[in-house]
CSV table of C-alpha atoms and ligand atoms in Angstrom, one decimal:
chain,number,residue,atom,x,y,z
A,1,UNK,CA,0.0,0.0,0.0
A,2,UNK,CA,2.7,2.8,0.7
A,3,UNK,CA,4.8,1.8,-2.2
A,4,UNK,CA,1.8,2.6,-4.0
A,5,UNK,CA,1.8,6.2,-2.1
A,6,UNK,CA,5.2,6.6,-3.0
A,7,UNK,CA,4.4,5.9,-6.6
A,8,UNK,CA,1.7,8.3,-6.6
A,9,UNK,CA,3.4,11.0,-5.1
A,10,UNK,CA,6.4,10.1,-7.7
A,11,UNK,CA,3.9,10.9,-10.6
A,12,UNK,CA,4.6,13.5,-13.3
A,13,UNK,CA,2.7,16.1,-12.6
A,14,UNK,CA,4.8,18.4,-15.0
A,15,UNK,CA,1.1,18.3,-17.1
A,16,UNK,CA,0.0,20.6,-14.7
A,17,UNK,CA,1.6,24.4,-12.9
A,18,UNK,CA,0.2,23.9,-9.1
A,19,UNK,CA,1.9,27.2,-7.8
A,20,UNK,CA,0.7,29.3,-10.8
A,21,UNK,CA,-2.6,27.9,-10.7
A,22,UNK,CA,-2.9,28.7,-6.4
A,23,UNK,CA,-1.2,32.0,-6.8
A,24,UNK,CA,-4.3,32.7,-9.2
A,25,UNK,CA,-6.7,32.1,-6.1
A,26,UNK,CA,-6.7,34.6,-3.2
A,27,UNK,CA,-8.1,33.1,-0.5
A,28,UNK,CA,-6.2,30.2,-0.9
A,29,UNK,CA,-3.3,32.1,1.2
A,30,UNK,CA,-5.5,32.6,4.0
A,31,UNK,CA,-5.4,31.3,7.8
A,32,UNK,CA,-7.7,29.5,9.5
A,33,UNK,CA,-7.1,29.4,13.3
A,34,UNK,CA,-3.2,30.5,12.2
A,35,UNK,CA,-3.1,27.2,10.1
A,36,UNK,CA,-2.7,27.8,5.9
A,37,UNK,CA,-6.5,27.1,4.7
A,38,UNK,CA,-6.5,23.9,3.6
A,39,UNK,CA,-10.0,23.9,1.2
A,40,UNK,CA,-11.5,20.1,0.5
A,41,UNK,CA,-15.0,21.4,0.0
A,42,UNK,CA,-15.2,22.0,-3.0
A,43,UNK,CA,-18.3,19.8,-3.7
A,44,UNK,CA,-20.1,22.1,-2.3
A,45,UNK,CA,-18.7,25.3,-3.8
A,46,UNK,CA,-15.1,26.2,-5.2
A,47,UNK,CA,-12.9,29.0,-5.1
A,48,UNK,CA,-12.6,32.1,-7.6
A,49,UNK,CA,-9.4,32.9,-9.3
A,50,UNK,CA,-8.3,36.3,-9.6
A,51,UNK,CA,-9.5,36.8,-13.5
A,52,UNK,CA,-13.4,36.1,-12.3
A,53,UNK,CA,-13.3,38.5,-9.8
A,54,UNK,CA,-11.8,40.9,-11.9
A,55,UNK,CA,-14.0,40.5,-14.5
A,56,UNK,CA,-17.5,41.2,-12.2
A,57,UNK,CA,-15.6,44.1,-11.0
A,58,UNK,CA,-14.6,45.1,-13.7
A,59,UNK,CA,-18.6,45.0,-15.0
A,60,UNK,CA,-19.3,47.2,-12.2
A,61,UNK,CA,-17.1,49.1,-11.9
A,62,UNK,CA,-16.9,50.1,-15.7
A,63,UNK,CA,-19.9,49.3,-17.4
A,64,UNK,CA,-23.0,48.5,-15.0
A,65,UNK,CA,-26.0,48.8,-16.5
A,66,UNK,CA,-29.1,46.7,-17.0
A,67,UNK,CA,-29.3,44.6,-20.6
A,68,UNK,CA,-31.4,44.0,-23.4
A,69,UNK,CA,-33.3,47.6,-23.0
A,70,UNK,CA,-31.4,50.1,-23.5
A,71,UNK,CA,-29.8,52.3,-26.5
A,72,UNK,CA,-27.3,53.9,-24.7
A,73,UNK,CA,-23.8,52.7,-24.6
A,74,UNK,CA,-23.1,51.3,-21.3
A,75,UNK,CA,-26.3,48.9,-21.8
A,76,UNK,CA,-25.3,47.7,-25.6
A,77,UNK,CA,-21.8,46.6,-23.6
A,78,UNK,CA,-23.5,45.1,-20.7
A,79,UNK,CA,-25.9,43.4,-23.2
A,80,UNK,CA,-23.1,42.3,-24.8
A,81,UNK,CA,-20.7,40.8,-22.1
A,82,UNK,CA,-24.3,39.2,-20.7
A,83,UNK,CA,-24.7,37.7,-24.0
A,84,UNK,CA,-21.3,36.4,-24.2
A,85,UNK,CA,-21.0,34.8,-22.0
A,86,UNK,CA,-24.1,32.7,-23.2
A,87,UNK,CA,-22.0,31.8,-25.8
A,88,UNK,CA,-19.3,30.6,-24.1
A,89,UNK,CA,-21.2,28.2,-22.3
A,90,UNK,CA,-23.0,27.2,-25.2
A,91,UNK,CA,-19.5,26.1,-26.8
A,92,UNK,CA,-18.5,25.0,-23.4
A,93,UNK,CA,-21.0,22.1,-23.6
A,94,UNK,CA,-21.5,22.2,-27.3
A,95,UNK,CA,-25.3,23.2,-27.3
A,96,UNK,CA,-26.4,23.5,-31.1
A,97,UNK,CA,-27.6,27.2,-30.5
A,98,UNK,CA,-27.2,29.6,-27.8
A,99,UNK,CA,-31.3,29.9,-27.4
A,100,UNK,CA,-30.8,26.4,-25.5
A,101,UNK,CA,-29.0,28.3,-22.7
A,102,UNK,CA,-31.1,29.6,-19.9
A,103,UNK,CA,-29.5,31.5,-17.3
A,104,UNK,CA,-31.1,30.6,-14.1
A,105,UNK,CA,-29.6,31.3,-10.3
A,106,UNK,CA,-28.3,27.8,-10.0
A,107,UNK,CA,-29.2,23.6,-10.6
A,108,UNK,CA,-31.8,23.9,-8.1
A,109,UNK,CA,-34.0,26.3,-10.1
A,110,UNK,CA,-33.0,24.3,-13.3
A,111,UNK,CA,-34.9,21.5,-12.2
A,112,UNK,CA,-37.8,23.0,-10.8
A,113,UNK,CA,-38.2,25.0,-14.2
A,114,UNK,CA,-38.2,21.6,-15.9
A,115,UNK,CA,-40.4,20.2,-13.4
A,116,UNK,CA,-42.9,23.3,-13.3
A,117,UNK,CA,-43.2,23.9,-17.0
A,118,UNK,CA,-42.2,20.8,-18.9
A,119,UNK,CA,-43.3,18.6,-15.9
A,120,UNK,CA,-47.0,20.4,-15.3
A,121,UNK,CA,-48.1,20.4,-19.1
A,122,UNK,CA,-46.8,16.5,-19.8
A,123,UNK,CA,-47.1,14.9,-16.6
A,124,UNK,CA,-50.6,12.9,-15.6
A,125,UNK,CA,-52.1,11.0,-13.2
A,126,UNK,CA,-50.9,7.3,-13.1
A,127,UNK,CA,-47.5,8.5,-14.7
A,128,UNK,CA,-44.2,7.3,-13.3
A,129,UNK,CA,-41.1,9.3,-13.3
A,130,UNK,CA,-37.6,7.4,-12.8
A,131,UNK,CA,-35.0,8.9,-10.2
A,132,UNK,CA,-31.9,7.2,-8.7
A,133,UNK,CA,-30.9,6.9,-4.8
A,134,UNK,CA,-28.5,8.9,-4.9
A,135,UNK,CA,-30.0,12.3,-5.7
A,136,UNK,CA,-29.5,15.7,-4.4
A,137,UNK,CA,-32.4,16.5,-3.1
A,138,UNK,CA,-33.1,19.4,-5.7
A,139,UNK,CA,-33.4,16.2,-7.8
A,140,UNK,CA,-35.8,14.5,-5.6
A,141,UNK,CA,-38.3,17.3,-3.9
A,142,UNK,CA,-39.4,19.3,-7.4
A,143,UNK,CA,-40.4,15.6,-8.6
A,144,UNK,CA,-42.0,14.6,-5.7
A,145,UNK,CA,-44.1,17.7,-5.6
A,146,UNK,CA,-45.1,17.4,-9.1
A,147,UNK,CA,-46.4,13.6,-8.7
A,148,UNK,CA,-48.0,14.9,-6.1
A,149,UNK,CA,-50.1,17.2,-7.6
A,150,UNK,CA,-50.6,15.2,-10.4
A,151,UNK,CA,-51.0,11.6,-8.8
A,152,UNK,CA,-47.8,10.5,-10.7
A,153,UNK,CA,-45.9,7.8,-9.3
A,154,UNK,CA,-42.0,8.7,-8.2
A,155,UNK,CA,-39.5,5.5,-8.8
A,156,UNK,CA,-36.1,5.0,-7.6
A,157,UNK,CA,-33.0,3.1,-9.1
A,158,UNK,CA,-31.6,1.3,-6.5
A,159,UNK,CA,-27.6,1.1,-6.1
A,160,UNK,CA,-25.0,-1.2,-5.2
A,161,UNK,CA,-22.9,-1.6,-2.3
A,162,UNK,CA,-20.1,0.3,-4.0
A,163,UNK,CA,-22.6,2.8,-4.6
A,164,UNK,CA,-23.1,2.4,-8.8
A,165,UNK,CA,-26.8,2.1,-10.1
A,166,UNK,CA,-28.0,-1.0,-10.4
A,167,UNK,CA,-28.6,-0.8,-14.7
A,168,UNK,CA,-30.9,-3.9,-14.5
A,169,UNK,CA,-33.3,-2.8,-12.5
A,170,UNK,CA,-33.5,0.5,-14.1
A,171,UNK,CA,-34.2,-1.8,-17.5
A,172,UNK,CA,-36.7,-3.3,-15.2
A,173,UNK,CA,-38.2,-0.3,-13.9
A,174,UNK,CA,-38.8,1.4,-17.4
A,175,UNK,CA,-42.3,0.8,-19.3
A,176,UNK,CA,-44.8,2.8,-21.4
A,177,UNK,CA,-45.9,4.9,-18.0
A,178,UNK,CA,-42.6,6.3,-17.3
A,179,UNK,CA,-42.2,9.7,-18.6
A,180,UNK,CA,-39.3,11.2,-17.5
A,181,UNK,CA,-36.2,10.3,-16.5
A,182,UNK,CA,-34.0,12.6,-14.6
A,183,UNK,CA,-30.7,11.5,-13.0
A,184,UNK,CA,-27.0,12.7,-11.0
A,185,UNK,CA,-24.2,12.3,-13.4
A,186,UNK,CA,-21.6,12.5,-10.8
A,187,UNK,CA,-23.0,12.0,-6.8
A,188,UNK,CA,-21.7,15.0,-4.7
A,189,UNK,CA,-21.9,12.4,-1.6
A,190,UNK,CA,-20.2,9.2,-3.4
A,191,UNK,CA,-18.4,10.4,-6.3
A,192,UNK,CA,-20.1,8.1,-8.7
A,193,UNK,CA,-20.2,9.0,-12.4
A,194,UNK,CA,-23.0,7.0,-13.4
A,195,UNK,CA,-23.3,5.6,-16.7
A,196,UNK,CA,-25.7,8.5,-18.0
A,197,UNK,CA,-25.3,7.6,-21.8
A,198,UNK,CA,-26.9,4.0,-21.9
A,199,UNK,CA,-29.4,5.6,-19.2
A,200,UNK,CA,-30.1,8.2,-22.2
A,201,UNK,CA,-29.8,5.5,-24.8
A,202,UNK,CA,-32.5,3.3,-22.9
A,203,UNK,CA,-34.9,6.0,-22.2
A,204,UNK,CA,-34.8,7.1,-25.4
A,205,UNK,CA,-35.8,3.9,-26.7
A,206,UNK,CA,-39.3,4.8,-24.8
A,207,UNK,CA,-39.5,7.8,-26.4
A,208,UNK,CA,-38.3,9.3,-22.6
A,209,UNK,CA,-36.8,12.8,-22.2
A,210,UNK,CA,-34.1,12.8,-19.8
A,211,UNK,CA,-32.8,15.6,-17.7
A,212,UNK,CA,-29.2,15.0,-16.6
A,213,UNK,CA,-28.1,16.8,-13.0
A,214,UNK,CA,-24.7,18.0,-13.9
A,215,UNK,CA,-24.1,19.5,-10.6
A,216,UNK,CA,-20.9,17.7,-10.1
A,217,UNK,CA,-20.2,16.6,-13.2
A,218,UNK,CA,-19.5,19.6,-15.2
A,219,UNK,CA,-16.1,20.5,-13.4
A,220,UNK,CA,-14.4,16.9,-13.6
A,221,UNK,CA,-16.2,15.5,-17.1
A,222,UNK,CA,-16.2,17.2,-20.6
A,223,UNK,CA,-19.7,17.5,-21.7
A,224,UNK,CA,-21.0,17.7,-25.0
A,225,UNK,CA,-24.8,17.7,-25.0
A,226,UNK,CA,-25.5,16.8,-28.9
A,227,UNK,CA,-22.9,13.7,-28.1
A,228,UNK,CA,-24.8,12.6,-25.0
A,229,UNK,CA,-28.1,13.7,-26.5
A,230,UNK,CA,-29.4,14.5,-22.9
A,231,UNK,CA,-32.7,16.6,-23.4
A,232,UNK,CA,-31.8,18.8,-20.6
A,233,UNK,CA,-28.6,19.6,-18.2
A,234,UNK,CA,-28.3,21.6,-15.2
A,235,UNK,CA,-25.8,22.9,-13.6
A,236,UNK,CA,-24.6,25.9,-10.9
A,237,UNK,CA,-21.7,28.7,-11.9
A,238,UNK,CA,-20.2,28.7,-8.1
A,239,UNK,CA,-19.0,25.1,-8.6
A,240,UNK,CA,-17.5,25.3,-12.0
A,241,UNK,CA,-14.6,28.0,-10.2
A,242,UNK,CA,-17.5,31.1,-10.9
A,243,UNK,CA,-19.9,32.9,-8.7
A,244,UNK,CA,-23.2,32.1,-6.6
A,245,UNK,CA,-26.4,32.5,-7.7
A,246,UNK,CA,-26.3,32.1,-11.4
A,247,UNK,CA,-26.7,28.6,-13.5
A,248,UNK,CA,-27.4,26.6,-16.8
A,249,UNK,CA,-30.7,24.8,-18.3
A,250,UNK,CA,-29.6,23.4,-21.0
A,251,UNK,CA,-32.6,22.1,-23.0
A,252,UNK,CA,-33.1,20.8,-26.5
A,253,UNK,CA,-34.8,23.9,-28.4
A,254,UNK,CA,-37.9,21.6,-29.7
A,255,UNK,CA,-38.7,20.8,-25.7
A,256,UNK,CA,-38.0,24.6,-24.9
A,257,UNK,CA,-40.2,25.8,-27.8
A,258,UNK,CA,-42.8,23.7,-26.9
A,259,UNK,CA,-42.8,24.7,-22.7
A,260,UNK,CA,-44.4,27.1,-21.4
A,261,UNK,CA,-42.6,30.1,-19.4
A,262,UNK,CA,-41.6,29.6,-15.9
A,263,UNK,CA,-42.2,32.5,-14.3
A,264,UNK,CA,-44.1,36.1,-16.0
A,265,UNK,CA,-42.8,39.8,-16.1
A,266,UNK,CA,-40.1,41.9,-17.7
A,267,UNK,CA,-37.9,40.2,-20.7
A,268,UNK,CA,-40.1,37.2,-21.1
A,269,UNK,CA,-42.7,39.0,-23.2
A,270,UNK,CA,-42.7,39.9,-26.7
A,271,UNK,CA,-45.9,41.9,-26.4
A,272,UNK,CA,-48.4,42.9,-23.7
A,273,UNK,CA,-52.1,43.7,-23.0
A,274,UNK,CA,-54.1,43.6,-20.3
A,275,UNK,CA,-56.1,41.0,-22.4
A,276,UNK,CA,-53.4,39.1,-23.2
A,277,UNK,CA,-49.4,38.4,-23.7
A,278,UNK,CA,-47.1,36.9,-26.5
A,279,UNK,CA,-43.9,35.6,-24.8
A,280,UNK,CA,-40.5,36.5,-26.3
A,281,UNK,CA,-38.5,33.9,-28.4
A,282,UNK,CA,-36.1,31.4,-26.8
A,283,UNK,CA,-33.7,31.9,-24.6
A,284,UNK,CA,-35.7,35.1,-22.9
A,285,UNK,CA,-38.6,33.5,-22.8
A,286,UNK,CA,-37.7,31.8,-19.8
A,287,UNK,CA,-35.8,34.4,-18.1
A,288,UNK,CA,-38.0,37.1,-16.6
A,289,UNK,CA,-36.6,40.0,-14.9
A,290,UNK,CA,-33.4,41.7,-14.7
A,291,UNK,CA,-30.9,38.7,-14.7
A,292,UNK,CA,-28.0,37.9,-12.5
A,293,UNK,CA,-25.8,40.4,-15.3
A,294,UNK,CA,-21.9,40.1,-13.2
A,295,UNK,CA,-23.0,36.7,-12.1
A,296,UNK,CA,-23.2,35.3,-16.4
A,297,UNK,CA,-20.2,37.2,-16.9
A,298,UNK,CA,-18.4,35.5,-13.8
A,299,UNK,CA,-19.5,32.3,-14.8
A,300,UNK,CA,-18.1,33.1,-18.4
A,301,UNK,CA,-14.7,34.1,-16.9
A,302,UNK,CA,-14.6,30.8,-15.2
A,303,UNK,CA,-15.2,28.9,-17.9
A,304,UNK,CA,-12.4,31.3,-19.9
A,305,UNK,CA,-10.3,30.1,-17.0
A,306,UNK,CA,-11.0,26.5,-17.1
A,307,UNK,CA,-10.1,26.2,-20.5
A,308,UNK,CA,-7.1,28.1,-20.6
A,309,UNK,CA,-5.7,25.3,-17.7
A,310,UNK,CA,-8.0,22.1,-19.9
A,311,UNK,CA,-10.3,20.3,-18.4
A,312,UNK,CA,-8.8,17.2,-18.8
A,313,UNK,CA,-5.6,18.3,-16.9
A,314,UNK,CA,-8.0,19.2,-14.3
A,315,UNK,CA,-9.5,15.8,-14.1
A,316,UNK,CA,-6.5,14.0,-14.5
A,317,UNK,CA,-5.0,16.3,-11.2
A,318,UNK,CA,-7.8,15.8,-9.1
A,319,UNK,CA,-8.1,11.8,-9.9
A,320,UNK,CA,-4.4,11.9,-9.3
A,321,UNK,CA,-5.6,13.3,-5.5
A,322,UNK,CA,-8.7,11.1,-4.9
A,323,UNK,CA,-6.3,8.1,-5.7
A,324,UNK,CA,-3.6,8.8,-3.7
A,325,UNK,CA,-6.2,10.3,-0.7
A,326,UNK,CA,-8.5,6.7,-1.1
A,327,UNK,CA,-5.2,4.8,-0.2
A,328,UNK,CA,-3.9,6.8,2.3
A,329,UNK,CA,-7.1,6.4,4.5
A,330,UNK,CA,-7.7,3.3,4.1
A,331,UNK,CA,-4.9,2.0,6.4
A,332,UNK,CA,-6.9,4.6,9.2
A,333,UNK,CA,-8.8,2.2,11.7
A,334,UNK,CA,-12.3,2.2,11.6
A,335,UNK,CA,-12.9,4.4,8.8
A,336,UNK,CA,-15.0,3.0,6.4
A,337,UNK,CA,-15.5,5.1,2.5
A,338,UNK,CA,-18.9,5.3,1.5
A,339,UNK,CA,-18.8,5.3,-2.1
A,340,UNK,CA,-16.5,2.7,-3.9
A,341,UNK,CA,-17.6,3.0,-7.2
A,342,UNK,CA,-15.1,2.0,-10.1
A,343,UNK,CA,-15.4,5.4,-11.7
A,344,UNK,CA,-15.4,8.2,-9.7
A,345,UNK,CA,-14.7,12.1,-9.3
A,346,UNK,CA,-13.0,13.7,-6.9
A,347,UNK,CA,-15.0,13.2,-3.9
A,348,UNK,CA,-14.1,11.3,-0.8
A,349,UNK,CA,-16.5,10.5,1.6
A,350,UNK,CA,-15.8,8.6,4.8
A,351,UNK,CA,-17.9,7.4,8.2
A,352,UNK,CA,-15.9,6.5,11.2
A,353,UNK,CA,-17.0,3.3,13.7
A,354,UNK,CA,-16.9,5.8,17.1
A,355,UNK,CA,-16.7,9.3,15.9
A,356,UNK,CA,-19.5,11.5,15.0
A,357,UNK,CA,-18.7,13.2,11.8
A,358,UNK,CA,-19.3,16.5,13.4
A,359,UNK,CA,-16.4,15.5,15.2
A,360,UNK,CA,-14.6,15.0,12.4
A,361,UNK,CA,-15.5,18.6,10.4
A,362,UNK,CA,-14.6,20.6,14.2
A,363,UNK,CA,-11.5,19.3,14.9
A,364,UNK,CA,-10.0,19.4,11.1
A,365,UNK,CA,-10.9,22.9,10.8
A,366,UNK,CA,-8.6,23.6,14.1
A,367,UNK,CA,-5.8,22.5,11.9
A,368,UNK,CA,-7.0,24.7,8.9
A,369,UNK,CA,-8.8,21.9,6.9
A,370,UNK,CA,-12.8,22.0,5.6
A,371,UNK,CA,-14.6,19.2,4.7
A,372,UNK,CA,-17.9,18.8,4.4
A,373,UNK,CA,-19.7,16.6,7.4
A,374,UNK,CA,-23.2,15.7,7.2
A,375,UNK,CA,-25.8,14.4,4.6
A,376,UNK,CA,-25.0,16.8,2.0
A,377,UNK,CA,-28.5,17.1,0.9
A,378,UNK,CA,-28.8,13.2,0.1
A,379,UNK,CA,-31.1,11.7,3.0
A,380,UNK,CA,-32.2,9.0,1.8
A,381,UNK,CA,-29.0,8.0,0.5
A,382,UNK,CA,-28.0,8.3,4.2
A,383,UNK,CA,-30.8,5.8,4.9
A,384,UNK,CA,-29.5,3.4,2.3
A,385,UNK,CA,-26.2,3.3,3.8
A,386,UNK,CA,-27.6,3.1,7.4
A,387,UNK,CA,-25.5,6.0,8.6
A,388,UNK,CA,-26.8,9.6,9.7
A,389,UNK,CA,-23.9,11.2,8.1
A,390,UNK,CA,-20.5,10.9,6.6
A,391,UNK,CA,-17.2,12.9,6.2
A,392,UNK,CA,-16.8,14.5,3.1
A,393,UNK,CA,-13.7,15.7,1.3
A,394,UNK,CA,-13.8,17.1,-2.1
A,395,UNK,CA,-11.0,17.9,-4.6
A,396,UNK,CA,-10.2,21.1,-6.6
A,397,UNK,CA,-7.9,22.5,-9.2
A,398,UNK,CA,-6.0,24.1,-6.7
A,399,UNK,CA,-5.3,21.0,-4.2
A,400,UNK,CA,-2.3,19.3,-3.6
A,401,UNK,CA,-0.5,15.8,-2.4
A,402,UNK,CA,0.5,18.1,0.2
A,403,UNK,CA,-2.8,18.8,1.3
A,404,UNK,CA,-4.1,15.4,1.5
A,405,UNK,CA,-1.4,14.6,3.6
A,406,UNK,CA,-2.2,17.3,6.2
A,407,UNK,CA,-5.8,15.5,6.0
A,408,UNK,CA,-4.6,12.5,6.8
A,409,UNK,CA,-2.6,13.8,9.7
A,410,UNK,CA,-5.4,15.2,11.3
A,411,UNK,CA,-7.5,11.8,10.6
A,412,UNK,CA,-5.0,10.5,12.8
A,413,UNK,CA,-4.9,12.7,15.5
A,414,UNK,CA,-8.5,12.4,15.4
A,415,UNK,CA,-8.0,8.5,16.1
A,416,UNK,CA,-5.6,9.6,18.4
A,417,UNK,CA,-7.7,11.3,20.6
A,418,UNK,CA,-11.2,9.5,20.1
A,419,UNK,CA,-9.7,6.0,19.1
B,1,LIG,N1,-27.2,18.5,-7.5
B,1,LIG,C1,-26.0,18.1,-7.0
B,1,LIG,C2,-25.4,16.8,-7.4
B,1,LIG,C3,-25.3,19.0,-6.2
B,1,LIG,O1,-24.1,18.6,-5.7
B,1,LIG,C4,-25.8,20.2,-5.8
B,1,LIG,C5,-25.1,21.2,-4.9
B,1,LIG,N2,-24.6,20.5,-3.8
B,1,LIG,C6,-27.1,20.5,-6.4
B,1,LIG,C7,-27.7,19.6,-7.2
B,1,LIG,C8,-27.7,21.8,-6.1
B,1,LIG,O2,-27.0,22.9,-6.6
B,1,LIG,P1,-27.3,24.4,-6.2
B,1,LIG,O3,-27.4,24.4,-4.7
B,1,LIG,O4,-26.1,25.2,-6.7
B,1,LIG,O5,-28.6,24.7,-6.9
């Protein structure tokens, strides 16, 4: 086992600048309780480099000003960063147009747009839509609610041991009443990359839209939507290295066309009366109100960003850490990893025999280190691995061997003390 450290530690990680790539993240040289920050949450949001902030500053600082209305100068550039940015994360997952990019604040509303509009008009009574056990729960709730209004049926994929759907009883599960599919490509609690193209293929051998949450995903994997032929994708700007409260919908223009508007006022309209309103064409038709304008351009930057470093350099980095991270633990007694799928990204999450998580999460951040302890918005994952909780730490860009060892130094103390 620590030969294979060794070897790890040994690789060439020449691919990749480390110290240029940290220096580009400010808070990365802070202290936490006089310890260097050492950041392993970054399932649940990352870092900004430098170039992101600049950029929203830069917006307001230089050129604030509301889009899409206005004549005057400062709103034709705002209108077009805004717009730009739409672009880029059009090419970013290689959408066929850019009318198939919704900004919205984040994955959560994705869904619930899907499930609202989409969901409302399509789904009926005695329907059945397919989710796995290990959804966020933004994958779960919005679905629940709708088969509850419409006295739909909700069904789960169950999952292995190691935490990987079980495909056969998906194959099982899947008949002429199910009518949407929507699944987690990567699991922010397990790490799992689930096999989301045969779950596309098969649904759409039903005639089934599917909706893919790329939460996770969209950091670690390169997505191309027209490859994958997903009907809709989701995902949130703050954990693609952008800001909060902005996100993607990705949906296929015919389904888009075809839905009816989320929410009514400002943008969405083409033409108003008191009597009655024409909506505006794709995208704005599903973006009312003055959008998150610095937030698209962030999440624009980031993307800038990402490619200028590759994603696959990225991917191959953090898979580098989560291999090296999974062995060194696994020597620690009484820790168990909940989530032992063959393909994974770079999440590692852990339960101990006698330590609360909580435990765990307070005294790591005393030596400068957050992780994520709790159910990380998966309950009834929780359920399905009998535990209340586990310890979670997730992998940037940014991280380093280094890191992970000062992780695994405190996992000892902790055994230390507690053991
Ligand atoms: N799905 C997954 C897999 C996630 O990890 C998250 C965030 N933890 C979400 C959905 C929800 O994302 P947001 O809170 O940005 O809407």
């Amino acid at each position: 086992m620590h030969t294979e450290i060794a070897a790890i530690k040994k690789n060439d990680f020449s691919f990749y600048d480390i110290q240029k790539i940290r220096n580009d993240f400010p808070i990365l040289k802070t202290l936490v309780h006089d310890k260097p920050l050492v950041y392993l949450d970054n399932a649940a949001t990352t870092q900004k480099p430098q170039y992101v902030i600049d950029k929203m500053n830069y917006y307001y600082e230089n050129y604030n000003s509301n889009v899409h209305r206005g004549v005057h100068a400062l709103s034709q550039k705002a209108t077009e960063a805004f717009e730009g940015a739409r672009i880029i994360i059009k090419n970013f997952i290689n959408a066929l147009g850019k009318n198939e990019i919704i900004f919205t604040r984040g994955t959560t509303e994705s869904i619930n747009l899907v499930a609202s509009t989409y969901g409302r008009a399509n789904i009926k009574e005695g329907d059945e839509i397919i989710i796995s056990t290990m959804e966020h729960h933004s994958n779960i709730v919005p679905w629940q609610m709708l088969c509850t209004e419409k006295n739909a049926k909700l069904r789960v994929i169950p999952i292995n041991d190691n935490g990987e759907i079980i495909f056969e009883e998906f194959e099982k599960m899947i008949n002429e009443k199910t009518k949407f599919v929507s699944i987690v490509y990567a699991s922010n609690t397990l790490g799992t990359i689930n096999p989301v193209k045969e779950i596309i293929n098969l649904a759409h051998n039903y005639n089934i839209p599917v909706l893919l949450d790329a939460a996770q995903a969209i950091n670690h994997l390169k997505i191309d939507v027209q490859q994958l032929d997903c009907d809709f994708l989701a995902f949130s700007g703050h954990k693609l290295y952008g800001p909060t409260g902005i996100g993607i919908l990705y949906g296929k223009v015919n389904f888009l066309e075809a839905m009816h508007p989320y929410q009514g006022g400002g943008d969405m309209i083409s033409k108003v009366t008191f009597e009655e309103t024409t909506y505006n064409e794709l995208p704005h038709k599903f973006e009312a109100g003055t959008p998150d304008i610095a937030g698209a351009i962030g999440l624009g930057a980031a993307i800038e960003y990402i490619e200028k470093i590759g994603l696959e350099n990225i991917a191959h980095h953090e898979n580098l850490l989560l291999d090296y991270a999974t062995k060194a633990v696994s020597d620690l007694q009484g820790l168990k990893i909940i989530g032992t799928a063959k393909d994974k990204i770079g999440v590692l999450s852990f339960h101990f025999e006698n330590v609360h998580p909580h435990d765990v999460g307070t005294f790591l951040d005393f030596e400068g280190v957050a992780i994520r302890t709790g159910h990380h918005c998966t309950q009834p994952l929780m359920r399905r691995f009998n535990i209340p909780a586990t310890s979670r730490a997730s992998f940037g860009m940014y991280n380093t061997i280094e890191e992970v060892d000062v992780l695994v130094h405190g996992l000892k103390k902790i055994l230390e003390v507690f053991g």
